PDB file of N, CA and C in Angstrom:
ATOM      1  N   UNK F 195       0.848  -1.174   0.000  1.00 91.00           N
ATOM      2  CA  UNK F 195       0.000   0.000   0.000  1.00 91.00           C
ATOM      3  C   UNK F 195       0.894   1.236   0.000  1.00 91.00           C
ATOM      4  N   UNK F 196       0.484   1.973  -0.683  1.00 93.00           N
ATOM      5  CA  UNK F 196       1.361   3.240  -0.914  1.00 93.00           C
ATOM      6  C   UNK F 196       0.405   4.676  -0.579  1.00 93.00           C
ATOM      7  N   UNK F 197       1.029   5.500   0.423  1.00 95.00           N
ATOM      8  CA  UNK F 197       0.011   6.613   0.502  1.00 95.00           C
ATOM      9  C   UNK F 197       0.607   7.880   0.408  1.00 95.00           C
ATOM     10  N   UNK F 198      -0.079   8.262   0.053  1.00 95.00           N
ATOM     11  CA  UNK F 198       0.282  10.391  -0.986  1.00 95.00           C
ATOM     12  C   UNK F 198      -0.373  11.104  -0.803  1.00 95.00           C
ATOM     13  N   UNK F 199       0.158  11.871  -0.692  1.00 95.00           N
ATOM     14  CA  UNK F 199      -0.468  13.454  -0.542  1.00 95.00           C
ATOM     15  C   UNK F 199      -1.335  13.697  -1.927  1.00 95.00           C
ATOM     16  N   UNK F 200      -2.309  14.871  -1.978  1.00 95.00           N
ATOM     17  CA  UNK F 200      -3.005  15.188  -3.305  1.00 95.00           C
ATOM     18  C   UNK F 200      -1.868  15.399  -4.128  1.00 95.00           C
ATOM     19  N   UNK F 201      -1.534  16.406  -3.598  1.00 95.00           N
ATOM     20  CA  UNK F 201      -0.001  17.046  -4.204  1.00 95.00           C
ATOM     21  C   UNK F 201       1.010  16.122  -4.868  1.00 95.00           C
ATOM     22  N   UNK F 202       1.188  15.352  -4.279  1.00 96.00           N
ATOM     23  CA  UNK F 202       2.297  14.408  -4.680  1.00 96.00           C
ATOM     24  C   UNK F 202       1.755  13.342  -5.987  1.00 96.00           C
ATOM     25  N   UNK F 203       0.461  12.928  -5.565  1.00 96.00           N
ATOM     26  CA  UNK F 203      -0.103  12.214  -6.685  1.00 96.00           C
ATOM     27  C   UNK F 203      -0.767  12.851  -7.701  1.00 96.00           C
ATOM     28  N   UNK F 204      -1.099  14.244  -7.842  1.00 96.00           N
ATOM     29  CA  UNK F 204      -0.613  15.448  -9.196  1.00 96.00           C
ATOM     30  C   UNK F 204       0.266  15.585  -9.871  1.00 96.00           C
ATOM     31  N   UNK F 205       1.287  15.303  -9.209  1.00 97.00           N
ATOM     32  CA  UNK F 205       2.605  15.565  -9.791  1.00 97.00           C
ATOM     33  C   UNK F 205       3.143  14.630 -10.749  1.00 97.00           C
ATOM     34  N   UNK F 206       2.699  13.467 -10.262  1.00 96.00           N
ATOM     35  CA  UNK F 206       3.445  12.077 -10.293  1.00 96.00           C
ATOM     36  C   UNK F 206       2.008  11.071 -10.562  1.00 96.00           C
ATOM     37  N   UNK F 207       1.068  11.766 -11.833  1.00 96.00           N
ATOM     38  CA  UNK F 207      -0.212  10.904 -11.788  1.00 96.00           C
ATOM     39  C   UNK F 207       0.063   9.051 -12.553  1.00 96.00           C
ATOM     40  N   UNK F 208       1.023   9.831 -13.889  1.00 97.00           N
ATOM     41  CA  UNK F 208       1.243   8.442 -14.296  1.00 97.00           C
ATOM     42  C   UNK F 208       1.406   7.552 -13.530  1.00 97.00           C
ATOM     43  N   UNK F 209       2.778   7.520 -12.442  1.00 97.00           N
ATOM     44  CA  UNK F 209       3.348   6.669 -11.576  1.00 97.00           C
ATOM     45  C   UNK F 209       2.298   5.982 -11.111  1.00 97.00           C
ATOM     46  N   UNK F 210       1.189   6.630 -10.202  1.00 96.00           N
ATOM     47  CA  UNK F 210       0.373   6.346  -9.134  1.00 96.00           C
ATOM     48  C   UNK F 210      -0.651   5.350  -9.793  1.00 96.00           C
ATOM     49  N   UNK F 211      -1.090   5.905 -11.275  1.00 95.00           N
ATOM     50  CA  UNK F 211      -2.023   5.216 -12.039  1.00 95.00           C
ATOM     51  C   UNK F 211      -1.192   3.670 -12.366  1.00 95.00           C
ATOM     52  N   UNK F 212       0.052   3.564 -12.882  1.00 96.00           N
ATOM     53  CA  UNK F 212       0.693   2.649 -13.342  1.00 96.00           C
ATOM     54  C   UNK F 212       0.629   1.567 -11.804  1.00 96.00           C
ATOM     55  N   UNK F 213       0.703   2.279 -10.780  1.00 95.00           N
ATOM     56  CA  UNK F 213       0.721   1.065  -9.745  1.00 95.00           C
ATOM     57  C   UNK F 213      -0.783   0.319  -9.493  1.00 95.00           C
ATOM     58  N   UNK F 214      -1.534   1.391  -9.441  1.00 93.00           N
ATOM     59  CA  UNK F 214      -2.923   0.404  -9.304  1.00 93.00           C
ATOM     60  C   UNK F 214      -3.120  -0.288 -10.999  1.00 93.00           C
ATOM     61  N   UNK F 215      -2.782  -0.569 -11.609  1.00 92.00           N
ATOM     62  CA  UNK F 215      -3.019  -1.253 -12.815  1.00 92.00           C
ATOM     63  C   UNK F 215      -1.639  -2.527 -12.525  1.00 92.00           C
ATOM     64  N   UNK F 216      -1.016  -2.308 -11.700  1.00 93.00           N
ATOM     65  CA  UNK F 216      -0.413  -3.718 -11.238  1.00 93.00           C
ATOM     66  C   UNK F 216      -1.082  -3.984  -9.563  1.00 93.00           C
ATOM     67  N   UNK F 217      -2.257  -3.647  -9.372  1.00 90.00           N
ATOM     68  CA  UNK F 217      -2.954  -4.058  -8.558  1.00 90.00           C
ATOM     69  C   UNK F 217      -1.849  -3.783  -6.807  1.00 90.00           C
ATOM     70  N   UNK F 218      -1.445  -2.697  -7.062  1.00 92.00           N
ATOM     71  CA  UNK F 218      -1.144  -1.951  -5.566  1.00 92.00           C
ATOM     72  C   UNK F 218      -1.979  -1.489  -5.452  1.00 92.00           C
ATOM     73  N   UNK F 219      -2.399  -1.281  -4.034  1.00 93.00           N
ATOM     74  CA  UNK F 219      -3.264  -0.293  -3.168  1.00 93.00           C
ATOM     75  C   UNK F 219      -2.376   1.557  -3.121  1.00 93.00           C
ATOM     76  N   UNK F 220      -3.296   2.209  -3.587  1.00 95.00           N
ATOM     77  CA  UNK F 220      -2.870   3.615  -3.523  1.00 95.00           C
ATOM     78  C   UNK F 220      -3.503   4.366  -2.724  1.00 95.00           C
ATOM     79  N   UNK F 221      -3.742   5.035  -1.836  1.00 95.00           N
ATOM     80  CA  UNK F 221      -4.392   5.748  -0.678  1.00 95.00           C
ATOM     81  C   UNK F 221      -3.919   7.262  -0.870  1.00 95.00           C
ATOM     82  N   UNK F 222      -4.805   8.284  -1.224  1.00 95.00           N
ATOM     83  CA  UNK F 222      -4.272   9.712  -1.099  1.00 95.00           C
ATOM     84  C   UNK F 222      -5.175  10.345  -0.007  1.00 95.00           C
ATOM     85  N   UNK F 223      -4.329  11.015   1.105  1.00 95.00           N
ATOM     86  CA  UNK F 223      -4.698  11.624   1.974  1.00 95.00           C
ATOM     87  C   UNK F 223      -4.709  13.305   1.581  1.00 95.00           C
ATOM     88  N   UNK F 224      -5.864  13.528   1.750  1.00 93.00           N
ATOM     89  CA  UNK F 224      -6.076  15.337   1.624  1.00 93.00           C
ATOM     90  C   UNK F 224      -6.574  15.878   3.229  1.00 93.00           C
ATOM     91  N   UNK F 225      -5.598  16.654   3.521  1.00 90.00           N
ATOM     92  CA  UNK F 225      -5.454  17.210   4.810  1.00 90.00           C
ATOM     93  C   UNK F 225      -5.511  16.343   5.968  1.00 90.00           C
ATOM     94  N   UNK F 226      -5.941  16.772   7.300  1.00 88.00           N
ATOM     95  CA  UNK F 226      -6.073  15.866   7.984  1.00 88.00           C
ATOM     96  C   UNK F 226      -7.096  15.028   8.217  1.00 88.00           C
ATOM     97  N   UNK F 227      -7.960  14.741   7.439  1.00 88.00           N
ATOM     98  CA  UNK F 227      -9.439  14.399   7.647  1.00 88.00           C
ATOM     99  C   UNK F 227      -9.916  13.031   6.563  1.00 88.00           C
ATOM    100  N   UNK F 228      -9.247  13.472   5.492  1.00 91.00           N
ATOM    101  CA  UNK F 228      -9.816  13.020   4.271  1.00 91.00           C
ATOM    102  C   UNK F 228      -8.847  12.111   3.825  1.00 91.00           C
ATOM    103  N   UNK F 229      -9.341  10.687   2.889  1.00 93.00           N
ATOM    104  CA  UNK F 229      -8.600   9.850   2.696  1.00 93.00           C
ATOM    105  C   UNK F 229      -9.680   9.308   1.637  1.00 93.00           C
ATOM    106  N   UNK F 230      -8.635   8.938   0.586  1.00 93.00           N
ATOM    107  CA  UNK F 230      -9.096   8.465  -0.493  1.00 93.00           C
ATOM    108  C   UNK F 230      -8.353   7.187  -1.186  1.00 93.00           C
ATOM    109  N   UNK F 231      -9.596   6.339  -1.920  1.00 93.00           N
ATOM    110  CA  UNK F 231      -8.524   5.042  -2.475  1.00 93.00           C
ATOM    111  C   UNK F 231      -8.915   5.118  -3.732  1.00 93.00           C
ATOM    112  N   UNK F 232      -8.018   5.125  -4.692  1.00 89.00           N
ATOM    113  CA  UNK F 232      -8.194   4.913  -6.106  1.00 89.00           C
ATOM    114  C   UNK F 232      -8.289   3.112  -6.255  1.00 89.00           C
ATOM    115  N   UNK F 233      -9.694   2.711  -7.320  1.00 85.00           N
ATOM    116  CA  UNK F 233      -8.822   1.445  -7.848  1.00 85.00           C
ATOM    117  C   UNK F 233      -9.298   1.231  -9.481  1.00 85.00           C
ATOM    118  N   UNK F 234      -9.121   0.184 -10.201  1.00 85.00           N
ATOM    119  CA  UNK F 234      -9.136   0.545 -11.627  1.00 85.00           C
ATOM    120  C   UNK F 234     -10.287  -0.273 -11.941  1.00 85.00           C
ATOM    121  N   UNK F 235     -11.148  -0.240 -13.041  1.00 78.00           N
ATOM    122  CA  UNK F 235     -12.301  -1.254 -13.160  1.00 78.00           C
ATOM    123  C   UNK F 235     -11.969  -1.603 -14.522  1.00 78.00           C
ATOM    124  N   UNK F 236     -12.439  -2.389 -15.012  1.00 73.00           N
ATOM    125  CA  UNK F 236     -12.508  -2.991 -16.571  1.00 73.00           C
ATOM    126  C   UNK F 236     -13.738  -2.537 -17.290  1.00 73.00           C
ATOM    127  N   UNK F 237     -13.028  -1.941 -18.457  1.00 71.00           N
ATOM    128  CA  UNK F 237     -14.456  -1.735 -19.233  1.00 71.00           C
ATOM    129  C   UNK F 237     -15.726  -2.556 -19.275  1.00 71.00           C
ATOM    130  N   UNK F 238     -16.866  -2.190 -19.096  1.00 71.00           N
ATOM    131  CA  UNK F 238     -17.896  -3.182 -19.526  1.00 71.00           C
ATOM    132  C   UNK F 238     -18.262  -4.073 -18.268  1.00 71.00           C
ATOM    133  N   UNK F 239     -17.729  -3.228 -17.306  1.00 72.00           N
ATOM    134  CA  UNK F 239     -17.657  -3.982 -15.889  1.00 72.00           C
ATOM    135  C   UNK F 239     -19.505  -4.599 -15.819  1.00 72.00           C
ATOM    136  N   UNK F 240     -19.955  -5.479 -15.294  1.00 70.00           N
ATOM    137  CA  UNK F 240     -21.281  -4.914 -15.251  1.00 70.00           C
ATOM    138  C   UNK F 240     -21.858  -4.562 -13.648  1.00 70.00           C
ATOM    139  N   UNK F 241     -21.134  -4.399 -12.546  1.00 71.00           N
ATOM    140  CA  UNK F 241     -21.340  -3.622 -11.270  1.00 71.00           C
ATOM    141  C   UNK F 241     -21.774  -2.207 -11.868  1.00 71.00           C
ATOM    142  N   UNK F 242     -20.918  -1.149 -12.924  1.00 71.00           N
ATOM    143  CA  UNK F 242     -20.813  -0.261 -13.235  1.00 71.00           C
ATOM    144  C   UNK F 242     -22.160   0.002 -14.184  1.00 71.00           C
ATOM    145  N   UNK F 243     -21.949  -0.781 -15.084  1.00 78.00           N
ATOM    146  CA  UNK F 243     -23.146  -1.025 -16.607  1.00 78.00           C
ATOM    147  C   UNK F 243     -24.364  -1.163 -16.427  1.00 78.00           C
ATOM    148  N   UNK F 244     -24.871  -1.912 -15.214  1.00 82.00           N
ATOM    149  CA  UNK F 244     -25.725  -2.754 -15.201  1.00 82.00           C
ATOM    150  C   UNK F 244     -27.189  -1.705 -14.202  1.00 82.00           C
ATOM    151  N   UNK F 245     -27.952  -1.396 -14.561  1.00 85.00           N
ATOM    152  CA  UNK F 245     -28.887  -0.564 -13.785  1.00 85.00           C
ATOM    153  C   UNK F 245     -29.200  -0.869 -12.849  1.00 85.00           C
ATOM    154  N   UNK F 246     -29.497  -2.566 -13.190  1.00 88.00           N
ATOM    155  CA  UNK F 246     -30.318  -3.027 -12.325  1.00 88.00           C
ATOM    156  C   UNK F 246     -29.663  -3.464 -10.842  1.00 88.00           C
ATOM    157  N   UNK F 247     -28.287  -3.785 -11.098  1.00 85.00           N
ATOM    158  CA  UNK F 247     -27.536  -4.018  -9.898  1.00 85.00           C
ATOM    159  C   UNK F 247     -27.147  -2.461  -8.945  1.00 85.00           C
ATOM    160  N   UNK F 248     -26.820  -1.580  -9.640  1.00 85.00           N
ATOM    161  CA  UNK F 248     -26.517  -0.502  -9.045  1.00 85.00           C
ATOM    162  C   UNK F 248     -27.931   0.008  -8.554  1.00 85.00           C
ATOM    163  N   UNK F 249     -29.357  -0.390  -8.700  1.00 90.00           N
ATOM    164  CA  UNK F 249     -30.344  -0.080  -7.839  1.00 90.00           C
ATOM    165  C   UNK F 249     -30.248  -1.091  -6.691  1.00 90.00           C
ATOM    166  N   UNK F 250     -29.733  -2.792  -6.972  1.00 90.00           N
ATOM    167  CA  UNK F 250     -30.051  -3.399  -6.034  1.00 90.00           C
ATOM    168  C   UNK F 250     -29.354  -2.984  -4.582  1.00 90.00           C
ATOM    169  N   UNK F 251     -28.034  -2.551  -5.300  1.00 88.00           N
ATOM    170  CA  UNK F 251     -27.334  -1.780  -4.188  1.00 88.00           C
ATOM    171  C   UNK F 251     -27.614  -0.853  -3.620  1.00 88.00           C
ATOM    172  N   UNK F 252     -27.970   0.323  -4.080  1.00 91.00           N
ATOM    173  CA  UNK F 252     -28.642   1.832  -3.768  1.00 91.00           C
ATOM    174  C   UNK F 252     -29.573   1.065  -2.706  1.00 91.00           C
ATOM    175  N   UNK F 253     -30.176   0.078  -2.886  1.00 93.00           N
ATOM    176  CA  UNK F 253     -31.542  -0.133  -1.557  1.00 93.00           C
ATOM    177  C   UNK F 253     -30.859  -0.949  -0.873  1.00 93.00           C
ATOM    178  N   UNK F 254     -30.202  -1.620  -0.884  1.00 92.00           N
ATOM    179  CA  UNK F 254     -29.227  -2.493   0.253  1.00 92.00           C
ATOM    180  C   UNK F 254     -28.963  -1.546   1.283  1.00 92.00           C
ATOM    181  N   UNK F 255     -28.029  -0.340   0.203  1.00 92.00           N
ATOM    182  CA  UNK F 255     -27.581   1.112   1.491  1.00 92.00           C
ATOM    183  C   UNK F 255     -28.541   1.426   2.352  1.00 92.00           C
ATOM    184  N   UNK F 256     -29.547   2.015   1.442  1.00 94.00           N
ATOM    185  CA  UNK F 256     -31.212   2.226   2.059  1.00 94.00           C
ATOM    186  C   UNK F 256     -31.344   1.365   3.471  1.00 94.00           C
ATOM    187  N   UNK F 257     -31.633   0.306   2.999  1.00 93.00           N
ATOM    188  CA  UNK F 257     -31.989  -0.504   3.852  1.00 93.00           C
ATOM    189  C   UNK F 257     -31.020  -0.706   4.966  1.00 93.00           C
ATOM    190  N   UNK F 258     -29.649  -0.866   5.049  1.00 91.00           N
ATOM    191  CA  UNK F 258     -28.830  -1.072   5.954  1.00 91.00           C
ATOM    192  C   UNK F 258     -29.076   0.428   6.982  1.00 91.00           C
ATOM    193  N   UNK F 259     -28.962   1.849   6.251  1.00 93.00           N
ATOM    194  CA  UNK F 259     -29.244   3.062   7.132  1.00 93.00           C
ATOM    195  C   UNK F 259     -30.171   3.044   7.778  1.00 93.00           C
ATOM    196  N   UNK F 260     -31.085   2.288   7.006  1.00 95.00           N
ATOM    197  CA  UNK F 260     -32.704   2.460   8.192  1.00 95.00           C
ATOM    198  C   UNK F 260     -32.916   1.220   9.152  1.00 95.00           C
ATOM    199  N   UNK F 261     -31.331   0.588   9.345  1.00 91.00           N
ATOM    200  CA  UNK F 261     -31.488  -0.339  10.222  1.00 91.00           C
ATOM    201  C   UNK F 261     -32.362  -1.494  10.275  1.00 91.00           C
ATOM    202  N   UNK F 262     -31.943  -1.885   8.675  1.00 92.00           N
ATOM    203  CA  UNK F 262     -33.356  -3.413   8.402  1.00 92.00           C
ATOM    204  C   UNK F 262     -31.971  -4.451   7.738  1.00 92.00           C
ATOM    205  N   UNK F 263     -30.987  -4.840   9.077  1.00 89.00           N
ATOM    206  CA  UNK F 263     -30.386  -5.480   8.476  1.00 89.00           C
ATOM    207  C   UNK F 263     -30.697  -6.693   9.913  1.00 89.00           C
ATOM    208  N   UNK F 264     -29.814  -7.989  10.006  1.00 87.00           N
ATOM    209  CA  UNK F 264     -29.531  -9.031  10.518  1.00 87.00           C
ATOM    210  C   UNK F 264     -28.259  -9.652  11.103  1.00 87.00           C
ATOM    211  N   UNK F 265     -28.087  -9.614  12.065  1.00 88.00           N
ATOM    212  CA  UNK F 265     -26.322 -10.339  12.356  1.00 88.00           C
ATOM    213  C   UNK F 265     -26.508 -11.127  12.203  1.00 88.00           C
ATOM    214  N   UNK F 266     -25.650 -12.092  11.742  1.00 89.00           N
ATOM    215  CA  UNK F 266     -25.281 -13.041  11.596  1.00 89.00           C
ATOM    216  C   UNK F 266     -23.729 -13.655  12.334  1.00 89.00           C
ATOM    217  N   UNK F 267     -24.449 -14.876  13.067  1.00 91.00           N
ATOM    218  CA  UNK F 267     -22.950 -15.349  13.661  1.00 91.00           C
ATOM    219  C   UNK F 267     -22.030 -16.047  13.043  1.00 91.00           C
ATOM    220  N   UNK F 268     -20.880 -16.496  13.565  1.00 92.00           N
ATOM    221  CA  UNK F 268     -20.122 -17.408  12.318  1.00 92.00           C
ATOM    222  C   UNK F 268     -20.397 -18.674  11.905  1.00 92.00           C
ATOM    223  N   UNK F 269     -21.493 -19.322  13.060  1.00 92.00           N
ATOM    224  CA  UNK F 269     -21.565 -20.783  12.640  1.00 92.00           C
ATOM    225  C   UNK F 269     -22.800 -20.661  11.456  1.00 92.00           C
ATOM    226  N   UNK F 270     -23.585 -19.450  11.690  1.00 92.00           N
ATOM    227  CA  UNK F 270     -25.020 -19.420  10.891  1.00 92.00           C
ATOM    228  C   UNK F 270     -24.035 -19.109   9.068  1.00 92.00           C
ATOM    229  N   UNK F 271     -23.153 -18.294   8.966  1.00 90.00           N
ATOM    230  CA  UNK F 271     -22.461 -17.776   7.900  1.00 90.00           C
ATOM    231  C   UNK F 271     -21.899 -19.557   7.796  1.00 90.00           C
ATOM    232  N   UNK F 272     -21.369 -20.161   8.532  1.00 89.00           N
ATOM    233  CA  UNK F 272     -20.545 -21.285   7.785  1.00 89.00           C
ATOM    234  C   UNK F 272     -21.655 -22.222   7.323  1.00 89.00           C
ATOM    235  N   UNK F 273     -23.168 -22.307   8.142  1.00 91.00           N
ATOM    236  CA  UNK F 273     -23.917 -22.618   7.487  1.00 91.00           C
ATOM    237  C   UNK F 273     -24.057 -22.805   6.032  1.00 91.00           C
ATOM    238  N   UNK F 274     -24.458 -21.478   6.110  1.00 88.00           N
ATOM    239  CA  UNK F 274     -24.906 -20.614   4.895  1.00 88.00           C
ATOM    240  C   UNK F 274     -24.290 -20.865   3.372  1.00 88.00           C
ATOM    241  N   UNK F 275     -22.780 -20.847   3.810  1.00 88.00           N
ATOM    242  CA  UNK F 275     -21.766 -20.987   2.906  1.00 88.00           C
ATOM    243  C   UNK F 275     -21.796 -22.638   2.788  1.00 88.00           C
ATOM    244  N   UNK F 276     -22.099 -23.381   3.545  1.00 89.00           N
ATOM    245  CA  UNK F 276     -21.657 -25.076   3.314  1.00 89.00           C
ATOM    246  C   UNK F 276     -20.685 -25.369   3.775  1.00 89.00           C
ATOM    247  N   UNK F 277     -20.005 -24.275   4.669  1.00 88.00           N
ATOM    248  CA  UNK F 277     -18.667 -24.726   4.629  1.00 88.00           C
ATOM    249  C   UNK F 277     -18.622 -25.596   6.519  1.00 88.00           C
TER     250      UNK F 277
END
């Protein structure tokens, strides 16, 4: 993982771009507060493309903020999974 200033990864965009396309983690911190992660997607992604998934998500969020979610413990998840 590599982390930069805005500044530094302006300067030096190729570099920063060339590392997340060999799948490093890049992290740019702006001031003291703010933190950001670049990562790269593939054209034609369909997370990105796809309407219908990027609504299923939008209401997942929904739903998780308005507190309509479920814990789950680890034996119910190993369940779940088969494993």
């Amino acid at each position: 993982m590599v982390v930069v200033s805005t500044r530094e990864f302006r300067q030096n965009l190729k570099k920063y771009l060339d590392l997340i396309d060999k799948n490093e983690r890049v992290v740019i911190q702006r001031g003291n507060d703010k933190v950001y992660e670049i990562t790269n997607t593939v054209k034609n992604d369909r997370f990105f493309d796809d309407p219908a998934i990027q609504e299923r998500i939008s209401k997942s969020i929904q739903s998780h903020n308005e507190g309509k979610t479920v814990k789950v413990t680890d034996d119910q998840l190993k369940e779940l999974l088969g494993l």
